[in-house]
Each structure stands twice: as C-alpha cells, then as structure tokens.
Tab-separated table of C-alpha atoms in Angstrom:
chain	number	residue	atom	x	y	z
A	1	UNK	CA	-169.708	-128.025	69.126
A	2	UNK	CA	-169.974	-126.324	72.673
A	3	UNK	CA	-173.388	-124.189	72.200
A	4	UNK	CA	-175.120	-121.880	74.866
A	5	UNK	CA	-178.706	-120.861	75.969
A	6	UNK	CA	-178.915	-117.716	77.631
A	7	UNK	CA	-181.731	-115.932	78.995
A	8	UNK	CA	-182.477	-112.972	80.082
A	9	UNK	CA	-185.536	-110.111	81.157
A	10	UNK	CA	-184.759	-107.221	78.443
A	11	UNK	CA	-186.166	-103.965	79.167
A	12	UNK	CA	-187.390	-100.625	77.058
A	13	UNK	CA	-183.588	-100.184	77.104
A	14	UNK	CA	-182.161	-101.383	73.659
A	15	UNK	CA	-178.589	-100.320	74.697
A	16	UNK	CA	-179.005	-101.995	77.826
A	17	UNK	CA	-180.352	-105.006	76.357
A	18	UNK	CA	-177.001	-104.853	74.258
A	19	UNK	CA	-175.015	-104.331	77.320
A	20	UNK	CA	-175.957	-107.600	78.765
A	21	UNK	CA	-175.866	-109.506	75.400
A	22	UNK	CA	-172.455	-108.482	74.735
A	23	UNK	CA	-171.431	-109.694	78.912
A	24	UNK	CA	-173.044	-113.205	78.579
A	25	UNK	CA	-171.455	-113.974	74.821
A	26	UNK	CA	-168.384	-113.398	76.384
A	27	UNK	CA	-169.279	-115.494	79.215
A	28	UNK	CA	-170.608	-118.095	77.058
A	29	UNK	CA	-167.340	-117.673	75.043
A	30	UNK	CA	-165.285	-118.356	78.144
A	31	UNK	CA	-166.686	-121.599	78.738
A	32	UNK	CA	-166.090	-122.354	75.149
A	33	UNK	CA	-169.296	-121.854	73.706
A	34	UNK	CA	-168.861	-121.479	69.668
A	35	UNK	CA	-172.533	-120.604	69.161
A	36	UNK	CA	-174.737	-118.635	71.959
A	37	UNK	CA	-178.463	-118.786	71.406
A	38	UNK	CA	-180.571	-115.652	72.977
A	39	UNK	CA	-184.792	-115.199	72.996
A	40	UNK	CA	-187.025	-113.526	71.366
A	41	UNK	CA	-187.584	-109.868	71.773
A	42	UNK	CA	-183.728	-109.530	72.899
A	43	UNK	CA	-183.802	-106.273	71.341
A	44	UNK	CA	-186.666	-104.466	73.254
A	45	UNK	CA	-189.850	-106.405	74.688
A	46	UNK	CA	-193.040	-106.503	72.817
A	47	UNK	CA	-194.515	-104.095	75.661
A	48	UNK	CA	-191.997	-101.835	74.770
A	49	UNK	CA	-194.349	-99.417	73.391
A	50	UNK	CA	-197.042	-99.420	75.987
A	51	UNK	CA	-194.088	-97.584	78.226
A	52	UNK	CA	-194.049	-94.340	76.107
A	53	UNK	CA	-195.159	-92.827	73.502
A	54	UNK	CA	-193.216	-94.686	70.718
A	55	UNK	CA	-195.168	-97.255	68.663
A	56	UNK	CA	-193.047	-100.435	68.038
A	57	UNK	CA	-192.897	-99.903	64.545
A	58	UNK	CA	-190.761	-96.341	65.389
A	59	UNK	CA	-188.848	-98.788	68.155
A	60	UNK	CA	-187.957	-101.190	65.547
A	61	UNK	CA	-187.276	-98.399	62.976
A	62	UNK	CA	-184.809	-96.731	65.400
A	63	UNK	CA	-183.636	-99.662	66.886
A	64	UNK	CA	-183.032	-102.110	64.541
A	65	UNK	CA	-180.131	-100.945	62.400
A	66	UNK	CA	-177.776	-100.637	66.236
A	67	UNK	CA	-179.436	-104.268	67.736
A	68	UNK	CA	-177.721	-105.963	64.520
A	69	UNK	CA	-174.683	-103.696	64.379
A	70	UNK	CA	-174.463	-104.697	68.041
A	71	UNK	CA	-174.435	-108.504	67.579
A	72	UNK	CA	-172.384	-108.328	64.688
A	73	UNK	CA	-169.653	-106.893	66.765
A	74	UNK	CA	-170.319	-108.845	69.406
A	75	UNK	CA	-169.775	-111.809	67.766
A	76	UNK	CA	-166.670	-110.858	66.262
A	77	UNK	CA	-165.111	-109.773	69.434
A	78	UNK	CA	-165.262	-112.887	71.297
A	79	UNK	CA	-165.131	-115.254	67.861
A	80	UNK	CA	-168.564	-116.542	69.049
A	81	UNK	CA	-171.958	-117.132	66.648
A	82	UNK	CA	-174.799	-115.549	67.859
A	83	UNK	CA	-178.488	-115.929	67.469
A	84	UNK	CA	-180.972	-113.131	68.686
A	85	UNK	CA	-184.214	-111.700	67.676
A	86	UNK	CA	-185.791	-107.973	67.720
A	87	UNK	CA	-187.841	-105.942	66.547
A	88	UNK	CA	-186.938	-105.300	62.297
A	89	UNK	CA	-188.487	-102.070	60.429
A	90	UNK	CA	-190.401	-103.974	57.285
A	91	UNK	CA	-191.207	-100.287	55.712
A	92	UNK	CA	-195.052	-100.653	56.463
A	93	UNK	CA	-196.903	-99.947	59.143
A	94	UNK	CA	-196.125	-103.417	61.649
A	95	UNK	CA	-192.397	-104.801	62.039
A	96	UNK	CA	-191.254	-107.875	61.835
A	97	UNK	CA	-190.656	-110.635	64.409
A	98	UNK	CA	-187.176	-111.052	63.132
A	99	UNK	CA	-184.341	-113.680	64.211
A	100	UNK	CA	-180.768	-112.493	63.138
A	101	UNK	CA	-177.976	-115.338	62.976
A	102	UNK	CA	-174.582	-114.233	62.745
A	103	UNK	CA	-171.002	-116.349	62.466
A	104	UNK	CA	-168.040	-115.949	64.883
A	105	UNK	CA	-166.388	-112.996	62.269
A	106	UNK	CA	-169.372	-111.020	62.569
A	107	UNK	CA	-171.097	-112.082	59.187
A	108	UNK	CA	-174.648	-111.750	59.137
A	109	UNK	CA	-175.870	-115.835	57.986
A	110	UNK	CA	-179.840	-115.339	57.981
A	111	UNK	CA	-182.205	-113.314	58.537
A	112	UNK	CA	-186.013	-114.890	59.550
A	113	UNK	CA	-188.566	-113.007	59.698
A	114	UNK	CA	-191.477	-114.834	62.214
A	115	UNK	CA	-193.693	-116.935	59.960
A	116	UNK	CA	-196.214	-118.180	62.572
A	117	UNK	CA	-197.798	-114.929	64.493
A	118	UNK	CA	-199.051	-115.709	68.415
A	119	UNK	CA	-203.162	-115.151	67.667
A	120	UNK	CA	-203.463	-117.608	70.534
A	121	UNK	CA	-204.299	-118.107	74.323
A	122	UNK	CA	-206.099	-114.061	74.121
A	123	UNK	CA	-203.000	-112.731	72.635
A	124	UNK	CA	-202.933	-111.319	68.742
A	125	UNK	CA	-199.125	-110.810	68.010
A	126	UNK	CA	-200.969	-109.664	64.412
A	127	UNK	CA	-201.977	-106.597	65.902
A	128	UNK	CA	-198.060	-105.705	66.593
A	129	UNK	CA	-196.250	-107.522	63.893
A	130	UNK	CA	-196.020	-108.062	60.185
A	131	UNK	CA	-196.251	-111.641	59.465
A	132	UNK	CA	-192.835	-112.955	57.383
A	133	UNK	CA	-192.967	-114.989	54.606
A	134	UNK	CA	-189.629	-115.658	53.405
A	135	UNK	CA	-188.774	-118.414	55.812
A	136	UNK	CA	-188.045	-121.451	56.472
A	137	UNK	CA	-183.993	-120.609	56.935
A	138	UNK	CA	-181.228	-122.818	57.453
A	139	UNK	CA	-177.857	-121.666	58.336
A	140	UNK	CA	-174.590	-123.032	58.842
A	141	UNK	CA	-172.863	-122.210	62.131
A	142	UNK	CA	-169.549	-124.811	62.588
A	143	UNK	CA	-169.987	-128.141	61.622
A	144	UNK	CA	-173.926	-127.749	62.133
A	145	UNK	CA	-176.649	-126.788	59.877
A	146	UNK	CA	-179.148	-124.764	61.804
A	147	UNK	CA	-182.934	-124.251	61.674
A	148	UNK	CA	-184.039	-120.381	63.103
A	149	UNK	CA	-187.259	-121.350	65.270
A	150	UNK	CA	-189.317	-118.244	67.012
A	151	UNK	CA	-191.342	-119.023	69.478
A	152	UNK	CA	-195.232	-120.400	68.374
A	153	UNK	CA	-193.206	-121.603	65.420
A	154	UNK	CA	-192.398	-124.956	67.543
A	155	UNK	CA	-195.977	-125.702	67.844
A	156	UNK	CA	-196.065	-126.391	63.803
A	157	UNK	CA	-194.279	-129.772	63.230
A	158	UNK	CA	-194.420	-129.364	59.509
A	159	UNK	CA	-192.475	-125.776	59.655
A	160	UNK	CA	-189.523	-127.516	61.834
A	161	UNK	CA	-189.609	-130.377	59.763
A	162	UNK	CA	-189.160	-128.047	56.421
A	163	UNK	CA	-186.128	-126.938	58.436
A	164	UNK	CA	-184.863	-130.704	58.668
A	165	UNK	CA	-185.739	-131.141	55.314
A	166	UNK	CA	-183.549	-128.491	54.371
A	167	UNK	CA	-180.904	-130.152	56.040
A	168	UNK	CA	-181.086	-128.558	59.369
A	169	UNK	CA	-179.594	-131.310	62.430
A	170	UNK	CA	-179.849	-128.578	65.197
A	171	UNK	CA	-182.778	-126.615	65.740
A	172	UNK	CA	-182.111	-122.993	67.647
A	173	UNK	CA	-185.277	-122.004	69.083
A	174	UNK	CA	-185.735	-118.010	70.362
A	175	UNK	CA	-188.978	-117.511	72.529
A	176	UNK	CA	-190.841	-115.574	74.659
A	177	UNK	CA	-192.955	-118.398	76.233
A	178	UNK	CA	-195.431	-116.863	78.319
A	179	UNK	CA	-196.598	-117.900	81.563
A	180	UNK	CA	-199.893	-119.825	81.939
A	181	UNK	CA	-202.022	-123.094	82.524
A	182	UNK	CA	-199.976	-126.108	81.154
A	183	UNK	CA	-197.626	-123.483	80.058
A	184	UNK	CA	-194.399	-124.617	80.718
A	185	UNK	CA	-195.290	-128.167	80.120
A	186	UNK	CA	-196.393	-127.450	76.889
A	187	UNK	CA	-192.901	-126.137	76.366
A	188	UNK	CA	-191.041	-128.995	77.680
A	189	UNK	CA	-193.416	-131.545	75.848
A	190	UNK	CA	-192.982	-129.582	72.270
A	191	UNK	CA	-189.181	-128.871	72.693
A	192	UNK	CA	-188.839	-132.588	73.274
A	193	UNK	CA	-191.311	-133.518	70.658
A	194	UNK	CA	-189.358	-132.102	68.117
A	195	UNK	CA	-185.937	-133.027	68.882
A	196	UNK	CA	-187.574	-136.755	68.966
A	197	UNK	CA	-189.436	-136.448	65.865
A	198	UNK	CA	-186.577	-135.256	63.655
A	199	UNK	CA	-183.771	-137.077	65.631
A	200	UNK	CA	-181.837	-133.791	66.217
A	201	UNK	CA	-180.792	-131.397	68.572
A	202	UNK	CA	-182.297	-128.592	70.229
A	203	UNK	CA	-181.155	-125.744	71.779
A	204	UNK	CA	-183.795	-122.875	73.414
A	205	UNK	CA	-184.046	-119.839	74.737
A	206	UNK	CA	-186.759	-117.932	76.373
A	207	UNK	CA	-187.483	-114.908	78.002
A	208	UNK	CA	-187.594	-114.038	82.101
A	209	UNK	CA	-189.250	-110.735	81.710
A	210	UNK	CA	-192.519	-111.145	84.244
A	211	UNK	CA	-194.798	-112.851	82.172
A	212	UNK	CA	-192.539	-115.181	80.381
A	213	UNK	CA	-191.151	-118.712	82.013
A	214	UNK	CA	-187.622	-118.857	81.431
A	215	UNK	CA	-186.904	-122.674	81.344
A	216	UNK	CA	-183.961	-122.208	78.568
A	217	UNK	CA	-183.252	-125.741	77.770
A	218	UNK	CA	-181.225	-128.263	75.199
A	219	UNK	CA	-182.517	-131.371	73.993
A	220	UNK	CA	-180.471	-133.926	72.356
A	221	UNK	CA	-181.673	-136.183	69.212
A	222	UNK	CA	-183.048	-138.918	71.518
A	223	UNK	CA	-185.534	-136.603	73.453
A	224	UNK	CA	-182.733	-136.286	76.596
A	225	UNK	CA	-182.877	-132.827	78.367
A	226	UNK	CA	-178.961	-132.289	78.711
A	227	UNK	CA	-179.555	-129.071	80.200
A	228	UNK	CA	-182.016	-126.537	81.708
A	229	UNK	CA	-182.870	-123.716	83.386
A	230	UNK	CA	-185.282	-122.764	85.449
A	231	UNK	CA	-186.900	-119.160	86.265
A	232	UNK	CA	-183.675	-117.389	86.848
A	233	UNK	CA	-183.537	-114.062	85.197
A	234	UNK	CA	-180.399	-113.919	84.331
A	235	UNK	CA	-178.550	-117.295	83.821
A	236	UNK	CA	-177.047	-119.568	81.182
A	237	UNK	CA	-176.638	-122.918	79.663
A	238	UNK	CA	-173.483	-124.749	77.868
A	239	UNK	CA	-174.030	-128.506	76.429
A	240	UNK	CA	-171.334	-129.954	73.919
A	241	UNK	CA	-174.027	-131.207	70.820
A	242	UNK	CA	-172.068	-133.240	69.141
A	243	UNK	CA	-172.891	-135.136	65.476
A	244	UNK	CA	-172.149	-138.624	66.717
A	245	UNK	CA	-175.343	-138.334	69.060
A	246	UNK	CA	-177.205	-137.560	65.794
A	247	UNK	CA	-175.671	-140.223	63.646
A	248	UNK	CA	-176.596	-142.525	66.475
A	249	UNK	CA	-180.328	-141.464	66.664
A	250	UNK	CA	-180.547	-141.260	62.842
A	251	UNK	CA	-179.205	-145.351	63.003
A	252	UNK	CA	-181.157	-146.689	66.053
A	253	UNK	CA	-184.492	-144.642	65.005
A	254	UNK	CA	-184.440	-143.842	61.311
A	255	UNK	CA	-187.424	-142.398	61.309
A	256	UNK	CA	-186.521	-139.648	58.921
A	257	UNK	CA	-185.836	-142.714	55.966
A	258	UNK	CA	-188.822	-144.489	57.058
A	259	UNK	CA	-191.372	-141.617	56.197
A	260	UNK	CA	-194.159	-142.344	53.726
A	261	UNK	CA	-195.316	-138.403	53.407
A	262	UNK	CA	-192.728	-135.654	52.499
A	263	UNK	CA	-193.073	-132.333	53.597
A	264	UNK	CA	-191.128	-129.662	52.052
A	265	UNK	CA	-190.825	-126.399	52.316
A	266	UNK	CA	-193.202	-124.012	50.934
C-alpha cells in the first residue's frame, strides 16, 4: 500500500488549513497514495488562541464539527484515507487532542483522543487539553491494521506496543515535534525505535509551523528510513509499505514471539 506523509505550517485559519489539506490529498492521491498521514494540530495550532480573543476550547467547539466534515469529504473525493488531528469540543472546559482516521469513502474509522499530554521540556499541554482515555485505537485502512500515535505518545513504548498488541503492523504517527536540544534526534531515534521494536512500519508526520521541526519520515519494520523530509514547510512523502517487509522482519527477528512479559492494553 502506497502511503503519504505530508506536512505542513497550519495557521489560525481552519478553512485555510482545510484548503491545503484537501490540495496535498489530492496530490498524494496522484502519486497513488491510498492512505495520506497529516500532523497534529492540522486543524488550527495550539497557539491558536493566544492570536485573539477565542479560547481553544470555543476554537475547537466551532471548529471541530467543519475540520471532520472537511476530511470526510476530502477523502471521498479523491478515494484516499486520511489521518489528521485537531482540536475536538469534549463538553468541559479543555478539548481534546483528537486524531480522526477516515477510509477512502469518507467513513469516519476512529476517533483518538491524546492519551499522553506534553507536561514536558517547560511545556504543560494539561493546561490546554483534556487528557483522553478511551485509547489505544486500531483501525483498518487497506490491507493494514493501523495504530493512531500523537505526538509524546511515541515516547511510551508500552502505549505503541498495546497498539501492536491489538494487531496494529503500521503505526501512523501525527506530531507537532517541537524544536530544541537533541530535539530532532530524539525524533529520529524514537521513530526508529519503535518500528524496530515491534517489527513494523512507521509512517510520521509533523508540523513546520516555527517552532516545530518538520522531519516527516517513514520507517520500515527493520529500522530503515525509506523516506524523509527535512524542514520544508510545505512538502510530502510517498513510500510503498508493503506486508512482505513485515513478514520478513517478523521471520528474521521474531521478537514479538520471543517476549517473556505481555503488555496489553489497558
């Protein structure tokens, strides 16, 4: 299956940001993508809010509702999967971190609402977001079954493991990786790490706004980058992950029917 990591610098815009997702899934559908993977925060940015007056909460409850609309049509148009994240009203006073994943007829798969909140590096996502906890989710997009990852999520090897263990062989990972010391390879190492680890593929998208690193990449099952980007705002990748690459892995390192200790999930 052709899949597609495309990154971008959303802005306060939401109809914007929906402007240019709809433009790159049908680029990504030209070059035969049947899934196309977009970051975190595609909806609206997290600093949405510091721009005006609106708290995100009224962002997400205005929002929201359109941004999934939007990629449910997208999809259908172009007969392309897509995977995106915004901003989702949860009814209380903080949204939710939420990934939407959505088939190539426009049918909403999953929902996942961010498990693992970024109180990390002087940052407390907490303060901006309701914590979900109805995750892990697993969908099935083609011939793969597929693990929703946001962001600080990949730093928890037991929460993408609960995702293999739930039968997931590709993991789609949605972030806003932001910019710092060891940073970026942080992001390398983990993206890596957990393809390796759970002998499957990855596929990852993250943000270009100013204070995010871009670096959109897809690992395959052995730890191989097949693809990446670098710090372009506005650019995209296509890799063909295929099964036999898995089946391979799962043969020459069976690492998954060698464990000892099974984590499942909660």
């Amino acid at each position: 299956m052709k899949v597609a990591a495309a990154q971008f610098a959303p802005t306060a815009d939401a109809a914007a940001n929906l402007a240019v997702i709809e433009e790159m899934t049908r680029e990504a559908a030209a070059a035969g993508a049947q899934l196309v993977v977009f970051p975190e925060e595609s909806m609206v940015p997290s600093d949405a809010d510091e721009h005006g007056d609106v708290p995100l909460r009224e962002l997400a409850e205005k929002h929201w509702p359109a941004f999934l609309e939007g990629i449910t049509r997208i999809a259908a148009t172009y007969g392309t999967a897509v995977i995106a994240a915004g901003y989702e009203d949860s009814g209380e006073a903080l949204p939710y971190n939420t990934i939407a994943a959505v088939d190539a007829s426009g049918e909403v798969l999953g929902l996942y609402r961010k498990m693992h909140l970024y109180d990390a590096f002087n940052y407390r996502e907490s303060q901006k977001v309701q914590r979900g906890d109805t995750g892990p989710v697993v969908v099935r997009i083609g011939d793969f079954n597929v693990g929703l990852v946001n962001c600080y999520d990949v730093r928890f090897p037991e929460f993408t493991r609960s995702l293999v263990e739930m039968g997931a062989d590709l993991l789609s990972v949605s972030a806003a990786w932001v910019k710092g010391p060891l940073k970026e390879d942080h992001w390398t190492t983990l993206l890596r790490t957990r393809a390796i680890e759970n002998t499957c593929w990855v596929i990852a998208s993250s943000l270009t706004t100013p204070d995010c690193i871009g670096m959109s990449m897809a690992v395959d099952p052995l730890g191989v980058v097949r693809a990446a980007l670098g710090e372009e705002e506005r650019s995209m990748l296509v890799v063909d992950a295929d099964k036999d690459r898995i089946d391979r892995a799962r043969t020459i390192l069976p690492v998954l029917r060698n464990r000892r200790i099974i984590i499942g999930p909660r």
